[in-house]
Amino acid sequence: MSEKKIAGILRKSPTKDPKESLKDQKIRIQYKVNEEYGSYMIIDWYSDVCEGDNEEGRKNLFKFFNKINEYEKAYCFNVDRWSRSWHGLKWFHDYFIPSGCQLHFVEECPNLYKKDGTLREESYMFFFMLHGFA
């Protein structure tokens, strides 16, 4: 069996310069991954460029979901960048939990997982509440 890969999920920002936002997200995610693994890790990047709740426009994100079993972990900048609605929570349950791919955030959300890979109840509750506010 081959070694599982790392994915980076970028969300296009509604700022005046979305390319700069994507660049900043990439840099910060890469830094976090390198820090965690102790070396430079190659990341497969997926951009979520849809606005709002429209799932149909998220083709690149769903390319990741179709290959999620190939990944050990997926990193996103923060929960706000992950999803601005309940969809992020839905995707977590529909894709991440069944696949075993762990979703991690660079900031804004504590680590969702214990060392054994199971969910931390208090972190999940915080994650759940952030989606409730979205």
JSON list of C-alpha atoms in Angstrom, two decimals:
[
{"chain": "A", "resi": 1, "resn": "MET", "atom": "CA", "xyz": [0.00, 0.00, 0.00]},
{"chain": "A", "resi": 2, "resn": "SER", "atom": "CA", "xyz": [1.32, 3.42, -0.87]},
{"chain": "A", "resi": 3, "resn": "GLU", "atom": "CA", "xyz": [1.76, 6.20, 1.65]},
{"chain": "A", "resi": 4, "resn": "LYS", "atom": "CA", "xyz": [-1.27, 8.43, 2.04]},
{"chain": "A", "resi": 5, "resn": "LYS", "atom": "CA", "xyz": [-1.03, 12.01, 0.84]},
{"chain": "A", "resi": 6, "resn": "ILE", "atom": "CA", "xyz": [-1.83, 15.44, 2.27]},
{"chain": "A", "resi": 7, "resn": "ALA", "atom": "CA", "xyz": [-4.46, 17.74, 0.73]},
{"chain": "A", "resi": 8, "resn": "GLY", "atom": "CA", "xyz": [-4.78, 21.49, 1.07]},
{"chain": "A", "resi": 9, "resn": "ILE", "atom": "CA", "xyz": [-8.21, 23.04, 0.66]},
{"chain": "A", "resi": 10, "resn": "LEU", "atom": "CA", "xyz": [-8.27, 26.70, -0.34]},
{"chain": "A", "resi": 11, "resn": "ARG", "atom": "CA", "xyz": [-11.35, 28.86, -0.41]},
{"chain": "A", "resi": 12, "resn": "LYS", "atom": "CA", "xyz": [-11.47, 31.78, -2.76]},
{"chain": "A", "resi": 13, "resn": "SER", "atom": "CA", "xyz": [-11.90, 34.92, -0.77]},
{"chain": "A", "resi": 14, "resn": "PRO", "atom": "CA", "xyz": [-14.46, 37.58, -1.63]},
{"chain": "A", "resi": 15, "resn": "THR", "atom": "CA", "xyz": [-11.74, 40.21, -1.11]},
{"chain": "A", "resi": 16, "resn": "LYS", "atom": "CA", "xyz": [-10.64, 42.63, -3.81]},
{"chain": "A", "resi": 17, "resn": "ASP", "atom": "CA", "xyz": [-7.62, 40.44, -4.53]},
{"chain": "A", "resi": 18, "resn": "PRO", "atom": "CA", "xyz": [-8.64, 36.77, -4.25]},
{"chain": "A", "resi": 19, "resn": "LYS", "atom": "CA", "xyz": [-5.33, 35.53, -5.75]},
{"chain": "A", "resi": 20, "resn": "GLU", "atom": "CA", "xyz": [-3.46, 37.16, -2.88]},
{"chain": "A", "resi": 21, "resn": "SER", "atom": "CA", "xyz": [-5.83, 35.49, -0.39]},
{"chain": "A", "resi": 22, "resn": "LEU", "atom": "CA", "xyz": [-5.25, 32.06, -1.99]},
{"chain": "A", "resi": 23, "resn": "LYS", "atom": "CA", "xyz": [-1.48, 32.63, -1.94]},
{"chain": "A", "resi": 24, "resn": "ASP", "atom": "CA", "xyz": [-1.58, 33.56, 1.75]},
{"chain": "A", "resi": 25, "resn": "GLN", "atom": "CA", "xyz": [-3.71, 30.50, 2.60]},
{"chain": "A", "resi": 26, "resn": "LYS", "atom": "CA", "xyz": [-1.24, 28.24, 0.74]},
{"chain": "A", "resi": 27, "resn": "ILE", "atom": "CA", "xyz": [1.75, 29.68, 2.57]},
{"chain": "A", "resi": 28, "resn": "ARG", "atom": "CA", "xyz": [0.13, 29.31, 5.98]},
{"chain": "A", "resi": 29, "resn": "ILE", "atom": "CA", "xyz": [-1.13, 25.78, 5.32]},
{"chain": "A", "resi": 30, "resn": "GLN", "atom": "CA", "xyz": [2.27, 24.67, 3.97]},
{"chain": "A", "resi": 31, "resn": "TYR", "atom": "CA", "xyz": [3.97, 26.14, 7.05]},
{"chain": "A", "resi": 32, "resn": "LYS", "atom": "CA", "xyz": [1.60, 24.27, 9.41]},
{"chain": "A", "resi": 33, "resn": "VAL", "atom": "CA", "xyz": [2.08, 20.97, 7.56]},
{"chain": "A", "resi": 34, "resn": "ASN", "atom": "CA", "xyz": [5.88, 21.36, 7.56]},
{"chain": "A", "resi": 35, "resn": "GLU", "atom": "CA", "xyz": [5.80, 22.17, 11.26]},
{"chain": "A", "resi": 36, "resn": "GLU", "atom": "CA", "xyz": [3.68, 19.11, 12.02]},
{"chain": "A", "resi": 37, "resn": "TYR", "atom": "CA", "xyz": [5.70, 16.67, 9.91]},
{"chain": "A", "resi": 38, "resn": "GLY", "atom": "CA", "xyz": [9.11, 18.18, 10.59]},
{"chain": "A", "resi": 39, "resn": "SER", "atom": "CA", "xyz": [9.95, 18.42, 6.90]},
{"chain": "A", "resi": 40, "resn": "TYR", "atom": "CA", "xyz": [8.63, 19.76, 3.63]},
{"chain": "A", "resi": 41, "resn": "MET", "atom": "CA", "xyz": [5.58, 17.79, 2.55]},
{"chain": "A", "resi": 42, "resn": "ILE", "atom": "CA", "xyz": [4.08, 17.88, -0.92]},
{"chain": "A", "resi": 43, "resn": "ILE", "atom": "CA", "xyz": [0.46, 18.98, -0.78]},
{"chain": "A", "resi": 44, "resn": "ASP", "atom": "CA", "xyz": [-2.20, 18.39, -3.42]},
{"chain": "A", "resi": 45, "resn": "TRP", "atom": "CA", "xyz": [-4.17, 21.64, -3.63]},
{"chain": "A", "resi": 46, "resn": "TYR", "atom": "CA", "xyz": [-7.93, 21.93, -4.15]},
{"chain": "A", "resi": 47, "resn": "SER", "atom": "CA", "xyz": [-9.68, 25.29, -4.46]},
{"chain": "A", "resi": 48, "resn": "ASP", "atom": "CA", "xyz": [-13.23, 25.88, -3.34]},
{"chain": "A", "resi": 49, "resn": "VAL", "atom": "CA", "xyz": [-14.24, 28.81, -5.52]},
{"chain": "A", "resi": 50, "resn": "CYS", "atom": "CA", "xyz": [-17.99, 28.73, -5.03]},
{"chain": "A", "resi": 51, "resn": "GLU", "atom": "CA", "xyz": [-19.87, 31.43, -3.18]},
{"chain": "A", "resi": 52, "resn": "GLY", "atom": "CA", "xyz": [-22.56, 30.64, -0.66]},
{"chain": "A", "resi": 53, "resn": "ASP", "atom": "CA", "xyz": [-24.40, 27.33, -0.38]},
{"chain": "A", "resi": 54, "resn": "ASN", "atom": "CA", "xyz": [-24.26, 26.31, -4.04]},
{"chain": "A", "resi": 55, "resn": "GLU", "atom": "CA", "xyz": [-22.72, 22.80, -4.08]},
{"chain": "A", "resi": 56, "resn": "GLU", "atom": "CA", "xyz": [-22.85, 22.52, -7.89]},
{"chain": "A", "resi": 57, "resn": "GLY", "atom": "CA", "xyz": [-20.19, 25.16, -8.41]},
{"chain": "A", "resi": 58, "resn": "ARG", "atom": "CA", "xyz": [-17.67, 23.41, -6.16]},
{"chain": "A", "resi": 59, "resn": "LYS", "atom": "CA", "xyz": [-16.24, 21.11, -8.84]},
{"chain": "A", "resi": 60, "resn": "ASN", "atom": "CA", "xyz": [-12.65, 21.21, -7.59]},
{"chain": "A", "resi": 61, "resn": "LEU", "atom": "CA", "xyz": [-13.69, 20.51, -4.00]},
{"chain": "A", "resi": 62, "resn": "PHE", "atom": "CA", "xyz": [-15.75, 17.52, -5.13]},
{"chain": "A", "resi": 63, "resn": "LYS", "atom": "CA", "xyz": [-12.73, 16.24, -7.10]},
{"chain": "A", "resi": 64, "resn": "PHE", "atom": "CA", "xyz": [-11.04, 16.03, -3.70]},
{"chain": "A", "resi": 65, "resn": "PHE", "atom": "CA", "xyz": [-14.06, 14.31, -2.13]},
{"chain": "A", "resi": 66, "resn": "ASN", "atom": "CA", "xyz": [-14.04, 11.71, -4.94]},
{"chain": "A", "resi": 67, "resn": "LYS", "atom": "CA", "xyz": [-10.39, 10.90, -4.07]},
{"chain": "A", "resi": 68, "resn": "ILE", "atom": "CA", "xyz": [-10.57, 11.47, -0.29]},
{"chain": "A", "resi": 69, "resn": "ASN", "atom": "CA", "xyz": [-9.56, 7.88, 0.51]},
{"chain": "A", "resi": 70, "resn": "GLU", "atom": "CA", "xyz": [-6.11, 8.61, -0.93]},
{"chain": "A", "resi": 71, "resn": "TYR", "atom": "CA", "xyz": [-5.45, 11.22, 1.77]},
{"chain": "A", "resi": 72, "resn": "GLU", "atom": "CA", "xyz": [-4.35, 10.89, 5.36]},
{"chain": "A", "resi": 73, "resn": "LYS", "atom": "CA", "xyz": [-5.15, 14.52, 6.21]},
{"chain": "A", "resi": 74, "resn": "ALA", "atom": "CA", "xyz": [-6.62, 17.62, 4.63]},
{"chain": "A", "resi": 75, "resn": "TYR", "atom": "CA", "xyz": [-5.74, 21.11, 5.82]},
{"chain": "A", "resi": 76, "resn": "CYS", "atom": "CA", "xyz": [-7.74, 24.29, 5.51]},
{"chain": "A", "resi": 77, "resn": "PHE", "atom": "CA", "xyz": [-6.81, 27.76, 6.70]},
{"chain": "A", "resi": 78, "resn": "ASN", "atom": "CA", "xyz": [-9.71, 28.14, 9.14]},
{"chain": "A", "resi": 79, "resn": "VAL", "atom": "CA", "xyz": [-13.33, 27.16, 9.63]},
{"chain": "A", "resi": 80, "resn": "ASP", "atom": "CA", "xyz": [-14.52, 30.37, 8.02]},
{"chain": "A", "resi": 81, "resn": "ARG", "atom": "CA", "xyz": [-12.54, 29.49, 4.91]},
{"chain": "A", "resi": 82, "resn": "TRP", "atom": "CA", "xyz": [-13.84, 25.91, 5.04]},
{"chain": "A", "resi": 83, "resn": "SER", "atom": "CA", "xyz": [-17.50, 26.73, 4.83]},
{"chain": "A", "resi": 84, "resn": "ARG", "atom": "CA", "xyz": [-19.76, 29.60, 5.62]},
{"chain": "A", "resi": 85, "resn": "SER", "atom": "CA", "xyz": [-22.77, 27.37, 6.15]},
{"chain": "A", "resi": 86, "resn": "TRP", "atom": "CA", "xyz": [-23.91, 24.00, 7.44]},
{"chain": "A", "resi": 87, "resn": "HIS", "atom": "CA", "xyz": [-22.40, 22.34, 4.33]},
{"chain": "A", "resi": 88, "resn": "GLY", "atom": "CA", "xyz": [-18.99, 22.09, 6.00]},
{"chain": "A", "resi": 89, "resn": "LEU", "atom": "CA", "xyz": [-20.50, 20.03, 8.80]},
{"chain": "A", "resi": 90, "resn": "LYS", "atom": "CA", "xyz": [-22.43, 17.90, 6.31]},
{"chain": "A", "resi": 91, "resn": "TRP", "atom": "CA", "xyz": [-19.28, 17.26, 4.29]},
{"chain": "A", "resi": 92, "resn": "PHE", "atom": "CA", "xyz": [-17.39, 16.37, 7.44]},
{"chain": "A", "resi": 93, "resn": "HIS", "atom": "CA", "xyz": [-19.92, 13.63, 8.18]},
{"chain": "A", "resi": 94, "resn": "ASP", "atom": "CA", "xyz": [-20.44, 12.51, 4.58]},
{"chain": "A", "resi": 95, "resn": "TYR", "atom": "CA", "xyz": [-16.79, 12.39, 3.49]},
{"chain": "A", "resi": 96, "resn": "PHE", "atom": "CA", "xyz": [-14.20, 12.79, 6.24]},
{"chain": "A", "resi": 97, "resn": "ILE", "atom": "CA", "xyz": [-15.55, 10.51, 8.95]},
{"chain": "A", "resi": 98, "resn": "PRO", "atom": "CA", "xyz": [-16.28, 7.50, 6.66]},
{"chain": "A", "resi": 99, "resn": "SER", "atom": "CA", "xyz": [-12.95, 7.84, 4.81]},
{"chain": "A", "resi": 100, "resn": "GLY", "atom": "CA", "xyz": [-10.70, 8.28, 7.83]},
{"chain": "A", "resi": 101, "resn": "CYS", "atom": "CA", "xyz": [-9.13, 11.39, 6.28]},
{"chain": "A", "resi": 102, "resn": "GLN", "atom": "CA", "xyz": [-8.61, 13.90, 9.08]},
{"chain": "A", "resi": 103, "resn": "LEU", "atom": "CA", "xyz": [-9.63, 17.54, 8.60]},
{"chain": "A", "resi": 104, "resn": "HIS", "atom": "CA", "xyz": [-7.24, 20.03, 10.22]},
{"chain": "A", "resi": 105, "resn": "PHE", "atom": "CA", "xyz": [-7.29, 23.81, 10.45]},
{"chain": "A", "resi": 106, "resn": "VAL", "atom": "CA", "xyz": [-4.32, 26.16, 10.64]},
{"chain": "A", "resi": 107, "resn": "GLU", "atom": "CA", "xyz": [-6.19, 28.47, 13.00]},
{"chain": "A", "resi": 108, "resn": "GLU", "atom": "CA", "xyz": [-9.55, 29.20, 14.58]},
{"chain": "A", "resi": 109, "resn": "CYS", "atom": "CA", "xyz": [-10.42, 25.59, 15.48]},
{"chain": "A", "resi": 110, "resn": "PRO", "atom": "CA", "xyz": [-8.66, 23.23, 17.91]},
{"chain": "A", "resi": 111, "resn": "ASN", "atom": "CA", "xyz": [-7.44, 19.85, 16.69]},
{"chain": "A", "resi": 112, "resn": "LEU", "atom": "CA", "xyz": [-10.50, 17.67, 16.10]},
{"chain": "A", "resi": 113, "resn": "TYR", "atom": "CA", "xyz": [-8.66, 14.39, 16.78]},
{"chain": "A", "resi": 114, "resn": "LYS", "atom": "CA", "xyz": [-7.10, 12.51, 19.66]},
{"chain": "A", "resi": 115, "resn": "LYS", "atom": "CA", "xyz": [-3.79, 10.68, 19.16]},
{"chain": "A", "resi": 116, "resn": "ASP", "atom": "CA", "xyz": [-5.67, 7.45, 18.37]},
{"chain": "A", "resi": 117, "resn": "GLY", "atom": "CA", "xyz": [-7.54, 9.21, 15.50]},
{"chain": "A", "resi": 118, "resn": "THR", "atom": "CA", "xyz": [-10.93, 9.40, 17.21]},
{"chain": "A", "resi": 119, "resn": "LEU", "atom": "CA", "xyz": [-12.78, 12.70, 17.52]},
{"chain": "A", "resi": 120, "resn": "ARG", "atom": "CA", "xyz": [-12.23, 14.95, 20.52]},
{"chain": "A", "resi": 121, "resn": "GLU", "atom": "CA", "xyz": [-15.69, 15.65, 21.84]},
{"chain": "A", "resi": 122, "resn": "GLU", "atom": "CA", "xyz": [-14.94, 19.22, 23.02]},
{"chain": "A", "resi": 123, "resn": "SER", "atom": "CA", "xyz": [-13.24, 20.19, 19.74]},
{"chain": "A", "resi": 124, "resn": "TYR", "atom": "CA", "xyz": [-16.05, 18.67, 17.69]},
{"chain": "A", "resi": 125, "resn": "MET", "atom": "CA", "xyz": [-18.61, 20.62, 19.76]},
{"chain": "A", "resi": 126, "resn": "PHE", "atom": "CA", "xyz": [-16.70, 23.85, 19.04]},
{"chain": "A", "resi": 127, "resn": "PHE", "atom": "CA", "xyz": [-16.51, 22.94, 15.31]},
{"chain": "A", "resi": 128, "resn": "PHE", "atom": "CA", "xyz": [-20.25, 22.20, 15.33]},
{"chain": "A", "resi": 129, "resn": "MET", "atom": "CA", "xyz": [-21.06, 25.56, 16.98]},
{"chain": "A", "resi": 130, "resn": "LEU", "atom": "CA", "xyz": [-18.93, 27.50, 14.47]},
{"chain": "A", "resi": 131, "resn": "HIS", "atom": "CA", "xyz": [-20.98, 25.98, 11.66]},
{"chain": "A", "resi": 132, "resn": "GLY", "atom": "CA", "xyz": [-24.16, 26.84, 13.51]},
{"chain": "A", "resi": 133, "resn": "PHE", "atom": "CA", "xyz": [-23.15, 30.50, 13.53]},
{"chain": "A", "resi": 134, "resn": "ALA", "atom": "CA", "xyz": [-22.26, 30.47, 9.81]}
]
